[in-house]
Structures are given as C-alpha cells and as structure tokens.
C-alpha cells in the first residue's frame, strides 16, 4: 500500500486525510470523484482584488481571499478541468466577503444547481461558501458577483 503524504505535521502529531463514504454512484463516477480530490483541477484567477484559489483537501474546497473588503469587484476565474483532473461538484470558500448578501453566479456550459451560504469566523468576518452540482472534464469559467 502506498500511503499519501501527511497533510500536516507538528510536534508529536501528523495528519492524513482520506475520503470515505457510501454511495450508489457508478464506478466511473467514483473514479472521477477520487481524481477530483487527489488531483484537483487548477484555477487561473482573473480578478485583481482576490488572492488564493488553492485547493484545500480538508474542506474539499477552493479558497479565495478578498484583498480589499471595500472593493466589491466580481471574482472571476477559470477552473481547468480535464480527464485527469475532472471538475466534480466544486466548492468555493471566499474569505473576507464582507457582506451578508448572496451572489449572482454565472458559469460556462449553462445553468446548474448552485447553493450558497455564509460562515462567520470568531472575529465576525463573513465568508461566502458556494457549491455547484457540476461534473465536467473541460474548463469552466466562473464569475461570482456580489449582490448589493
């Protein structure tokens, strides 16, 4: 058995992450899900007021940070899906969202089920969490625009 590298290590501890669960999905669907977690699609960030776009396996989500909370510019990025790194129900966490308002979200390839919510950290700073019911082996353009 080849074990994955440690997710995190520290004094007298080490953390490994595993994906486990039950499903009624087909084997091919589960292979895509596994690939999307082990080798997630890369992101090309197109907005200047955001940083990040890295994939956090512990959340199974991509994380972004708004640089200037007063600048309500849209977040635009390209999710580079492929057969080796498929897009499977991606989730995005946008830290420092700075609003309790939701967002207008558009993606290439037509409409999809999109869900969103807010999380407040211990300092009261709001993050927007977006989940998409989307499976693709090609690139997807995403625009997330604050509703004022």
One Martini backbone bead per residue (centre of mass of N, CA, C, O) as a GRO file, in nm:
protein
  148
    1UNK     BB    1   0.097   0.036   0.023
    2UNK     BB    2   0.032   0.376  -0.067
    3UNK     BB    3   0.082   0.655   0.113
    4UNK     BB    4   0.005   0.949   0.174
    5UNK     BB    5   0.094   1.234   0.257
    6UNK     BB    6   0.106   1.459   0.479
    7UNK     BB    7  -0.090   1.731   0.561
    8UNK     BB    8   0.017   1.744   0.869
    9UNK     BB    9   0.271   1.866   1.100
   10UNK     BB   10   0.406   1.813   1.436
   11UNK     BB   11   0.433   1.797   1.757
   12UNK     BB   12   0.343   1.471   1.793
   13UNK     BB   13   0.209   1.496   1.489
   14UNK     BB   14  -0.022   1.368   1.231
   15UNK     BB   15  -0.192   1.431   0.913
   16UNK     BB   16  -0.448   1.253   0.745
   17UNK     BB   17  -0.635   1.212   0.441
   18UNK     BB   18  -0.968   1.079   0.375
   19UNK     BB   19  -1.198   0.919   0.160
   20UNK     BB   20  -1.531   0.846   0.270
   21UNK     BB   21  -1.811   0.619   0.187
   22UNK     BB   22  -2.134   0.609   0.055
   23UNK     BB   23  -2.276   0.471  -0.260
   24UNK     BB   24  -2.475   0.475  -0.584
   25UNK     BB   25  -2.252   0.504  -0.769
   26UNK     BB   26  -2.051   0.463  -1.013
   27UNK     BB   27  -1.734   0.386  -1.082
   28UNK     BB   28  -1.680   0.629  -1.273
   29UNK     BB   29  -1.779   0.844  -1.071
   30UNK     BB   30  -1.572   0.770  -0.843
   31UNK     BB   31  -1.318   0.825  -1.006
   32UNK     BB   32  -1.370   1.124  -1.051
   33UNK     BB   33  -1.383   1.202  -0.754
   34UNK     BB   34  -1.099   1.107  -0.678
   35UNK     BB   35  -0.947   1.287  -0.882
   36UNK     BB   36  -1.061   1.563  -0.773
   37UNK     BB   37  -0.901   1.522  -0.495
   38UNK     BB   38  -0.605   1.432  -0.571
   39UNK     BB   39  -0.636   1.603  -0.871
   40UNK     BB   40  -0.714   1.899  -0.894
   41UNK     BB   41  -0.810   2.154  -1.049
   42UNK     BB   42  -0.700   2.428  -1.168
   43UNK     BB   43  -0.650   2.786  -1.119
   44UNK     BB   44  -0.741   3.094  -1.291
   45UNK     BB   45  -0.697   3.407  -1.192
   46UNK     BB   46  -0.883   3.724  -1.298
   47UNK     BB   47  -0.872   3.886  -1.029
   48UNK     BB   48  -0.729   4.160  -0.841
   49UNK     BB   49  -0.904   4.138  -0.547
   50UNK     BB   50  -0.768   3.846  -0.537
   51UNK     BB   51  -0.670   3.551  -0.370
   52UNK     BB   52  -0.566   3.236  -0.452
   53UNK     BB   53  -0.714   2.904  -0.538
   54UNK     BB   54  -0.670   2.685  -0.353
   55UNK     BB   55  -0.669   2.350  -0.248
   56UNK     BB   56  -0.866   2.202   0.020
   57UNK     BB   57  -0.896   1.886   0.129
   58UNK     BB   58  -1.043   1.926   0.410
   59UNK     BB   59  -1.294   2.080   0.241
   60UNK     BB   60  -1.328   2.041  -0.062
   61UNK     BB   61  -1.190   2.337  -0.142
   62UNK     BB   62  -1.171   2.655  -0.261
   63UNK     BB   63  -0.960   2.937  -0.179
   64UNK     BB   64  -1.036   3.279  -0.107
   65UNK     BB   65  -0.926   3.633  -0.100
   66UNK     BB   66  -1.012   3.940  -0.011
   67UNK     BB   67  -0.822   4.220  -0.011
   68UNK     BB   68  -1.057   4.445  -0.044
   69UNK     BB   69  -1.353   4.489   0.128
   70UNK     BB   70  -1.456   4.756  -0.040
   71UNK     BB   71  -1.414   4.585  -0.300
   72UNK     BB   72  -1.688   4.465  -0.516
   73UNK     BB   73  -1.561   4.277  -0.699
   74UNK     BB   74  -1.548   4.032  -0.904
   75UNK     BB   75  -1.513   3.686  -0.926
   76UNK     BB   76  -1.265   3.547  -1.150
   77UNK     BB   77  -1.241   3.215  -1.308
   78UNK     BB   78  -1.057   2.919  -1.407
   79UNK     BB   79  -1.151   2.581  -1.437
   80UNK     BB   80  -0.915   2.315  -1.514
   81UNK     BB   81  -1.045   2.073  -1.668
   82UNK     BB   82  -1.005   1.707  -1.693
   83UNK     BB   83  -0.955   1.371  -1.708
   84UNK     BB   84  -0.736   1.393  -1.461
   85UNK     BB   85  -0.907   1.678  -1.362
   86UNK     BB   86  -1.199   1.682  -1.258
   87UNK     BB   87  -1.512   1.822  -1.228
   88UNK     BB   88  -1.666   1.782  -0.890
   89UNK     BB   89  -1.854   1.951  -0.712
   90UNK     BB   90  -1.769   2.238  -0.645
   91UNK     BB   91  -1.599   2.442  -0.395
   92UNK     BB   92  -1.623   2.781  -0.248
   93UNK     BB   93  -1.414   3.000  -0.050
   94UNK     BB   94  -1.484   3.345   0.049
   95UNK     BB   95  -1.293   3.549   0.202
   96UNK     BB   96  -1.391   3.856   0.294
   97UNK     BB   97  -1.679   3.935   0.175
   98UNK     BB   98  -1.843   4.167   0.340
   99UNK     BB   99  -2.135   4.010   0.339
  100UNK     BB  100  -2.485   3.901   0.359
  101UNK     BB  101  -2.491   3.871   0.073
  102UNK     BB  102  -2.532   3.737  -0.209
  103UNK     BB  103  -2.482   3.584  -0.533
  104UNK     BB  104  -2.400   3.605  -0.861
  105UNK     BB  105  -2.383   3.314  -1.079
  106UNK     BB  106  -2.158   3.223  -1.345
  107UNK     BB  107  -2.136   2.976  -1.612
  108UNK     BB  108  -2.020   2.767  -1.820
  109UNK     BB  109  -2.258   2.549  -1.962
  110UNK     BB  110  -2.479   2.663  -1.805
  111UNK     BB  111  -2.689   2.550  -1.587
  112UNK     BB  112  -2.697   2.497  -1.226
  113UNK     BB  113  -2.676   2.380  -0.918
  114UNK     BB  114  -2.671   2.639  -0.666
  115UNK     BB  115  -2.507   2.695  -0.354
  116UNK     BB  116  -2.537   2.923  -0.064
  117UNK     BB  117  -2.335   3.071   0.207
  118UNK     BB  118  -2.254   3.160   0.547
  119UNK     BB  119  -1.949   3.243   0.735
  120UNK     BB  120  -1.845   3.307   1.068
  121UNK     BB  121  -1.599   3.408   1.243
  122UNK     BB  122  -1.457   3.500   1.550
  123UNK     BB  123  -1.440   3.812   1.415
  124UNK     BB  124  -1.700   3.840   1.205
  125UNK     BB  125  -1.608   3.729   0.937
  126UNK     BB  126  -1.719   3.688   0.610
  127UNK     BB  127  -1.807   3.396   0.427
  128UNK     BB  128  -1.839   3.249   0.114
  129UNK     BB  129  -2.034   2.963   0.008
  130UNK     BB  130  -1.988   2.751  -0.285
  131UNK     BB  131  -2.200   2.517  -0.465
  132UNK     BB  132  -2.174   2.269  -0.736
  133UNK     BB  133  -2.366   2.082  -0.974
  134UNK     BB  134  -2.074   1.967  -1.133
  135UNK     BB  135  -1.963   1.789  -1.432
  136UNK     BB  136  -1.622   1.794  -1.576
  137UNK     BB  137  -1.354   1.777  -1.852
  138UNK     BB  138  -1.363   2.090  -1.862
  139UNK     BB  139  -1.354   2.410  -1.875
  140UNK     BB  140  -1.452   2.676  -1.635
  141UNK     BB  141  -1.630   2.969  -1.610
  142UNK     BB  142  -1.626   3.201  -1.327
  143UNK     BB  143  -1.880   3.422  -1.173
  144UNK     BB  144  -1.874   3.631  -0.872
  145UNK     BB  145  -2.139   3.851  -0.768
  146UNK     BB  146  -2.230   4.091  -0.580
  147UNK     BB  147  -2.513   4.180  -0.397
  148UNK     BB  148  -2.644   4.510  -0.317
   0.00000   0.00000   0.00000
